[in-house]
Coordinates of C-alpha atoms in Angstrom, one line a residue:
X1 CA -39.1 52.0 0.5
X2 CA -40.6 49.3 2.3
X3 CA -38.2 47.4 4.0
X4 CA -35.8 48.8 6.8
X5 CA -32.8 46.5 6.5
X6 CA -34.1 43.2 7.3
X7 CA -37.2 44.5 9.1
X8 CA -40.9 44.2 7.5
X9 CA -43.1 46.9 7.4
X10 CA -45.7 46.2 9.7
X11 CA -46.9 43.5 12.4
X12 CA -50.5 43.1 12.8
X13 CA -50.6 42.0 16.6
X14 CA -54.2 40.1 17.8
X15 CA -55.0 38.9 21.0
X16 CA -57.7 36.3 20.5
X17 CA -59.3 34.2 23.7
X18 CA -62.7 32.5 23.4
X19 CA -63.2 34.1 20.0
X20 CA -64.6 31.4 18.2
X21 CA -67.7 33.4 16.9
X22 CA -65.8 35.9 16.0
X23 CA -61.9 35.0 14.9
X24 CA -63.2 33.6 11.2
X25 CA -64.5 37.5 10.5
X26 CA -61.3 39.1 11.8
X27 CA -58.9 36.8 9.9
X28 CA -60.9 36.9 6.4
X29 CA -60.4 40.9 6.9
X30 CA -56.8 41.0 7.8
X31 CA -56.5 38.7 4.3
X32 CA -58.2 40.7 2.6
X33 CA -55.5 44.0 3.7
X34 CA -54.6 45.8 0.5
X35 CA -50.8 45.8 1.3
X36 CA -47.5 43.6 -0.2
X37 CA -47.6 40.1 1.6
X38 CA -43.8 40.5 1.6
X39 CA -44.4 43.2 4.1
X40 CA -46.5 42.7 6.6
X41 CA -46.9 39.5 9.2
X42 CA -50.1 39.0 11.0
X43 CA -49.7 37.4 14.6
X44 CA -52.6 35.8 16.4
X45 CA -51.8 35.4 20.4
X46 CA -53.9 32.5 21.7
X47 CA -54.5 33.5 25.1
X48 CA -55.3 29.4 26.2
X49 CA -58.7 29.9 24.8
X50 CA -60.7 26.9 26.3
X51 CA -62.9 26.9 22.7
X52 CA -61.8 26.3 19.4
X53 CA -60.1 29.4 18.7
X54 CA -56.7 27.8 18.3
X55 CA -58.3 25.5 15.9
X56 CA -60.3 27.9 13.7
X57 CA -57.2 29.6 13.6
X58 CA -54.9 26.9 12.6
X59 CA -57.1 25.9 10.1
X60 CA -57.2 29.5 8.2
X61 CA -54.3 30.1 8.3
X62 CA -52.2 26.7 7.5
X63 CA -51.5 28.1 3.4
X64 CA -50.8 31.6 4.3
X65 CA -47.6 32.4 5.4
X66 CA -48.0 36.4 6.6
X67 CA -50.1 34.5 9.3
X68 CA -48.7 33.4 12.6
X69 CA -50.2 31.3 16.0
X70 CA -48.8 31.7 18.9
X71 CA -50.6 29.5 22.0
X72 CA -49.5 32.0 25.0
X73 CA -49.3 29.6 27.9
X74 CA -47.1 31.8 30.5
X75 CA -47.2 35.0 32.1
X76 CA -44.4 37.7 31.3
X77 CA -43.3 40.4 33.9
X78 CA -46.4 39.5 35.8
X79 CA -48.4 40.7 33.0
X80 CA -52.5 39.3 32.9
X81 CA -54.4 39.0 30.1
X82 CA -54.4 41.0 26.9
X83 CA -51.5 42.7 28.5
X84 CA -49.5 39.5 28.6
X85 CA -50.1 38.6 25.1
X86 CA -49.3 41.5 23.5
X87 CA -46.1 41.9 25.5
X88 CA -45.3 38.2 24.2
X89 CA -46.4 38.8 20.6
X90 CA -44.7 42.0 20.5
X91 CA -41.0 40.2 21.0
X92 CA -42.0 37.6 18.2
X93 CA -42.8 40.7 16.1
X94 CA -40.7 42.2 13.3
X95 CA -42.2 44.9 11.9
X96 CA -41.6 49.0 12.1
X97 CA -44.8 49.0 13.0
X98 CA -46.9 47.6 15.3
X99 CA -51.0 47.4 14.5
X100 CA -53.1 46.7 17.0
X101 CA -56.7 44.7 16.5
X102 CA -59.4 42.7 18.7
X103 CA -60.1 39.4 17.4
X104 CA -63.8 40.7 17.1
X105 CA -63.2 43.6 14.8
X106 CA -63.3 43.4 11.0
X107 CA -61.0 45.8 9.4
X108 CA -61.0 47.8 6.0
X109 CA -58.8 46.5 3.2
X110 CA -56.9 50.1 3.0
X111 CA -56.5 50.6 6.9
X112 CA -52.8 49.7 7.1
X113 CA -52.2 52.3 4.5
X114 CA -54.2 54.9 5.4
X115 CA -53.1 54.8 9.0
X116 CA -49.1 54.8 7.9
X117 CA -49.8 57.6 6.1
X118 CA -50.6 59.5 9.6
X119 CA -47.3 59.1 11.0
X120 CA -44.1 61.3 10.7
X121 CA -40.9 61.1 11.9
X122 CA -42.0 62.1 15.1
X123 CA -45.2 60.3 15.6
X124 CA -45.2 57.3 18.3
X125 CA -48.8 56.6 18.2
X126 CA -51.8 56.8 15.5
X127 CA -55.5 56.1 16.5
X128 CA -58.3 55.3 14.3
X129 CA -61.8 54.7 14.6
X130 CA -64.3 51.8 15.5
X131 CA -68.0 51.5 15.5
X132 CA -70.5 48.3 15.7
X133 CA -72.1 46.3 13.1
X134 CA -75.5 47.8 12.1
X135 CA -77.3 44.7 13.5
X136 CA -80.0 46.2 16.2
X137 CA -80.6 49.7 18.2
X138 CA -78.6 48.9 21.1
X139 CA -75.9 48.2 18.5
X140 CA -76.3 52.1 16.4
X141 CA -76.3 53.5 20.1
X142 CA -72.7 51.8 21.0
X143 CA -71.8 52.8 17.4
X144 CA -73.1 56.5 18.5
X145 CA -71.1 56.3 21.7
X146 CA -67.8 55.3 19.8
X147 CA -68.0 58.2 17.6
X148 CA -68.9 60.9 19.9
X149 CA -66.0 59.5 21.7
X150 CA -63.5 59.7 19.6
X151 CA -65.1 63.1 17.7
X152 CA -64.2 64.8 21.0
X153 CA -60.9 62.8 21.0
X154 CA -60.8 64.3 17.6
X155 CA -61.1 67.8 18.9
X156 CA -59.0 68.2 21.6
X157 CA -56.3 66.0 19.9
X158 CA -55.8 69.0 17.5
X159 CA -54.5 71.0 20.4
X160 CA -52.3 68.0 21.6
X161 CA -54.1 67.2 24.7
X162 CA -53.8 63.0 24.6
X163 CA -57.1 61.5 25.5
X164 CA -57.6 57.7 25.5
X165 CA -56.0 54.9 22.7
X166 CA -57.9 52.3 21.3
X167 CA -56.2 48.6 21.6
X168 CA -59.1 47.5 18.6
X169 CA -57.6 50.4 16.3
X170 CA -54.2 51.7 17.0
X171 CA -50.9 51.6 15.5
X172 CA -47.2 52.4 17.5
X173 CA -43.6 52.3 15.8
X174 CA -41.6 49.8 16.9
X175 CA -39.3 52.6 18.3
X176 CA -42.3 54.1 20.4
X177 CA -43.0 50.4 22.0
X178 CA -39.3 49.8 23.1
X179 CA -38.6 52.9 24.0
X180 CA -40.8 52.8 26.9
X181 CA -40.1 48.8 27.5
X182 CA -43.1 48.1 26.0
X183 CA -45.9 46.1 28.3
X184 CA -43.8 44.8 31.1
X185 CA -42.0 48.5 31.6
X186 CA -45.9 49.4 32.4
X187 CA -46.7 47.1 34.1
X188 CA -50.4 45.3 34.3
X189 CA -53.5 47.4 33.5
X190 CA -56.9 46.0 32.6
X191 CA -56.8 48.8 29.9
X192 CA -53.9 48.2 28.6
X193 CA -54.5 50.3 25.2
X194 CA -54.8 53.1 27.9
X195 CA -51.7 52.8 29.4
X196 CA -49.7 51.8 25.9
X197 CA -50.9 55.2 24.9
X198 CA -50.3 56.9 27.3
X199 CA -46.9 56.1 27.9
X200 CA -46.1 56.5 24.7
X201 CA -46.8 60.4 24.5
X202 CA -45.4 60.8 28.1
X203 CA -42.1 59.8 26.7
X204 CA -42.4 62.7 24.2
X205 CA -43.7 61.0 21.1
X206 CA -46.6 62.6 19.0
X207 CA -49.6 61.4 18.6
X208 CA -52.2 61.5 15.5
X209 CA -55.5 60.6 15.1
X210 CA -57.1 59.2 11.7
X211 CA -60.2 60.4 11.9
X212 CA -61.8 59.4 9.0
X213 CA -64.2 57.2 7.6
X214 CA -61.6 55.0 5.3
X215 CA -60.0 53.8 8.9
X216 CA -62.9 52.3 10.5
X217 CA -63.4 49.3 11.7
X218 CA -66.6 47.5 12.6
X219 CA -66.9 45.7 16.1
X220 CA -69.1 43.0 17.1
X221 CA -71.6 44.6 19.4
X222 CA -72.8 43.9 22.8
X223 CA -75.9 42.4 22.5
X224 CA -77.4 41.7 26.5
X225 CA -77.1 44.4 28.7
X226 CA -75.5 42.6 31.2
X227 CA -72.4 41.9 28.5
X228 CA -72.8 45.6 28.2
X229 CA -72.7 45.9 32.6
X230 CA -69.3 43.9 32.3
X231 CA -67.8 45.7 29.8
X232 CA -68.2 49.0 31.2
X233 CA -67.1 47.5 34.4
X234 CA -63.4 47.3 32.9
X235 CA -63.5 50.5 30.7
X236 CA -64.3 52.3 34.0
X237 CA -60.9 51.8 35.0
X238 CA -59.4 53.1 32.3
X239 CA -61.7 56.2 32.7
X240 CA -60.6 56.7 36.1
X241 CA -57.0 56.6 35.5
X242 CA -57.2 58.5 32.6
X243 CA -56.3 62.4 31.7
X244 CA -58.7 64.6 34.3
X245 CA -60.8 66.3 31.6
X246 CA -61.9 62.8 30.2
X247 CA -63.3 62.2 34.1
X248 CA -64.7 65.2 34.9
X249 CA -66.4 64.9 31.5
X250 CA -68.1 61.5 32.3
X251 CA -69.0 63.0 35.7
X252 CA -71.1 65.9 34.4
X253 CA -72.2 63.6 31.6
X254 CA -74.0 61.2 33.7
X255 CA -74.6 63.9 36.6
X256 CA -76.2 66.4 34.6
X257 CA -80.0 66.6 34.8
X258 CA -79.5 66.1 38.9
X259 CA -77.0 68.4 39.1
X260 CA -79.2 71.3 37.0
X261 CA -82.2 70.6 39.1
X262 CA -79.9 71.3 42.1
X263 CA -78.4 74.6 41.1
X264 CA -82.1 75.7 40.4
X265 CA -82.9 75.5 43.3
X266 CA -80.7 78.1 44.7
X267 CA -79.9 80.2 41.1
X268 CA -82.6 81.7 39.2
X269 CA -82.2 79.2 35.6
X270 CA -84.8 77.1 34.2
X271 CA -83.5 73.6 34.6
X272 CA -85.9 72.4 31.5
X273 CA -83.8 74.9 29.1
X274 CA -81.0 74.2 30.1
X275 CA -81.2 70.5 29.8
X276 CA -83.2 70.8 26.2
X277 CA -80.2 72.9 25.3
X278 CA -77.8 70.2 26.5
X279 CA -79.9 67.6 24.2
X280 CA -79.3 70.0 21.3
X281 CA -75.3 70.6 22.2
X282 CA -74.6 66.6 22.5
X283 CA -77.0 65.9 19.5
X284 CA -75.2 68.1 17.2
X285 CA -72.1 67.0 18.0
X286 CA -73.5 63.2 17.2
X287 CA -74.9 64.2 14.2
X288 CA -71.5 66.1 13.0
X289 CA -69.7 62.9 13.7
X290 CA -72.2 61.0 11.3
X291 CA -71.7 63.6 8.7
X292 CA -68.1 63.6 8.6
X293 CA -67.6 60.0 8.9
X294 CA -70.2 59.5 6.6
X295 CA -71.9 57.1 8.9
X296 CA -75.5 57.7 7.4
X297 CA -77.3 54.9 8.6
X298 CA -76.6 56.0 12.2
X299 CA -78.7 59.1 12.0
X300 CA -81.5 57.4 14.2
X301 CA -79.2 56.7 17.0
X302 CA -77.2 60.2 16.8
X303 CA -81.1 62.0 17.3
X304 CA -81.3 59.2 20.6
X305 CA -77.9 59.5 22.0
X306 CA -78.4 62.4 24.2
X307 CA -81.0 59.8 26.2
X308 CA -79.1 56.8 26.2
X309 CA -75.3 59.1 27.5
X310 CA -77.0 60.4 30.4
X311 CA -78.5 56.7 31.0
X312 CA -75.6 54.8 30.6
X313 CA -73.1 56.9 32.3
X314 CA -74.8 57.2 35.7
X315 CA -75.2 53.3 34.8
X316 CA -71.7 52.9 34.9
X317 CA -70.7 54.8 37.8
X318 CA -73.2 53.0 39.9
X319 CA -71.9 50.0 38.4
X320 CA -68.1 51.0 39.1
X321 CA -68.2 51.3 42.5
X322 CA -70.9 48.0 43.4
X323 CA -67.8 46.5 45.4
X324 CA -67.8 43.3 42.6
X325 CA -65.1 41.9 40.8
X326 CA -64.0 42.9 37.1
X327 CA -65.4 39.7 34.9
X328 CA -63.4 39.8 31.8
X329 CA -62.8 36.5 29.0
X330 CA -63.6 34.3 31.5
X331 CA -60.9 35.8 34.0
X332 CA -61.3 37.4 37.5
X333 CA -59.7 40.9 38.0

């Protein structure tokens, strides 16, 4: 059965600011979902986009009525940014469910289906999987990250040890949301998928992950490395208020090759070994996550991760702790 009394199925919630080269993609996806009309509503926030978002959206959307605008003008709770617009859309919502999307993500026409088909009657939360359009290298190596990512999430989610949520491909029940009060219960976070999921599973929900190649959706990379600098910038703060294995992991991830040069200095290991044999443990795992995702064309960048992990992450934790300001949409935080 579709319908729970006068409830819809499902509410596709989108926060969208500054998105006009990307909000056209998004919406012609979300159109395109292979689900009854009758049962699902798609709700664009307009986070006072000072672009022609609100415009582009208007004008898709004017003949179809699943689709709904929303210009968010006001803060809620003292709620910032995504945050506040999902809070808001969330109350305007109707749904069961609650999908979650970035207005620069292009989703598959089966991922509302295959993603309900993840949840049980005591599931609060169901994850899914992103990568990057196949546009450049730097592109296939953010794709890379993403899946190693969320293979390991993958992993230790089958022994129900909660990792990280994903605000570009998540889904929550309705119950899950409220029960916690929802964004302004949690206050502000600049990772706010984070800290939805999060608080979710501490208030005794299950989790799921769909880990599987008809759930992805495809992301519109970074394509400047100082886009890339100010991205990480904000995801940093998720990492360091996340679950203790996901820090200690980035910590020996970027900290590795210094860190076995060190110990053979005092223990008798060869630090060459050991740091081939760390290529060949992370480069497996990359290429198992292109294997069963299917993800062929990324077979380049899975045989290059290893260089560009240990790169990046010292990257970012140089970058996390420069005493500058988190630069995100436009906003100061």
């Amino acid at each position: 059965m579709l319908q729970t009394g006068n409830r819809i199925k499902v509410s596709v919630l989108v926060a969208a600011r500054n998105e006009e080269n990307n909000i056209e993609r998004c919406l012609e996806s979300l159109n395109e979902l292979n689900f009854p009309k009758e049962n699902i509503e798609i709700i664009i926030g307009d986070d006072n986009s000072d672009d022609l978002t609100e415009e582009l959206v208007a004008r898709f959307i004017w003949d179809k009525p699943q689709f709904k605008c929303i210009k968010i003008t006001k803060q809620l709770a003292g709620l910032k940014g995504k945050a506040n617009v999902l809070a808001q859309l969330a109350h305007e919502a109707t749904g069961e469910y609650f999908f979650y999307c970035d207005a620069d993500i292009a989703v598959q026409p089966i991922w509302i289906t295959q993603m309900l088909a993840h949840f049980r009657r005591e599931t609060g939360v169901v994850i899914g999987v992103t990568r990057m359009k196949h546009v450049h290298l730097l592109a296939d190596l953010l794709s890379m990250e993403w899946l190693f990512a969320l293979t390991a999430t993958r992993f230790f989610s089958l022994f129900k040890i909660p990792i990280t949520g994903m605000g570009n491909n998540m889904a929550v029940t309705r119950e899950a949301y409220f029960a916690i009060g929802g964004y302004e219960k949690i206050g502000f976070s600049i990772v706010e998928d984070y800290t939805l999921f999060m608080g979710i599973v501490k208030q005794g929900f299950d989790f799921q992950m769909a880990y599987k190649r008809e759930v992805i959706s495809i992301s519109e990379p970074m394509n400047t490395f100082h886009e890339l600098l100010r991205q990480r910038k904000r995801w940093m703060q998720g990492v360091m208020d996340s679950y203790w294995l996901t820090r200690l992991s980035l910590f020996v991830s970027s900290l590795i090759v210094p860190i076995l040069l060190l110990i053979s200095i005092w223990l008798p290991i060869n630090p060459l070994s050991s740091i081939i044999q760390y290529y060949i443990l992370i480069t497996g795992i990359s290429l198992t996550a292109v294997l069963m995702l299917r993800q062929f064309d990324l077979w380049k960048a899975a045989l290059l991760f290893w260089f560009y992990m240990v790169s990046i992450g010292l990257i970012m934790l140089v970058n996390y702790y420069l005493p500058s300001k988190t630069i995100w949409k436009g906003r100061e935080y």
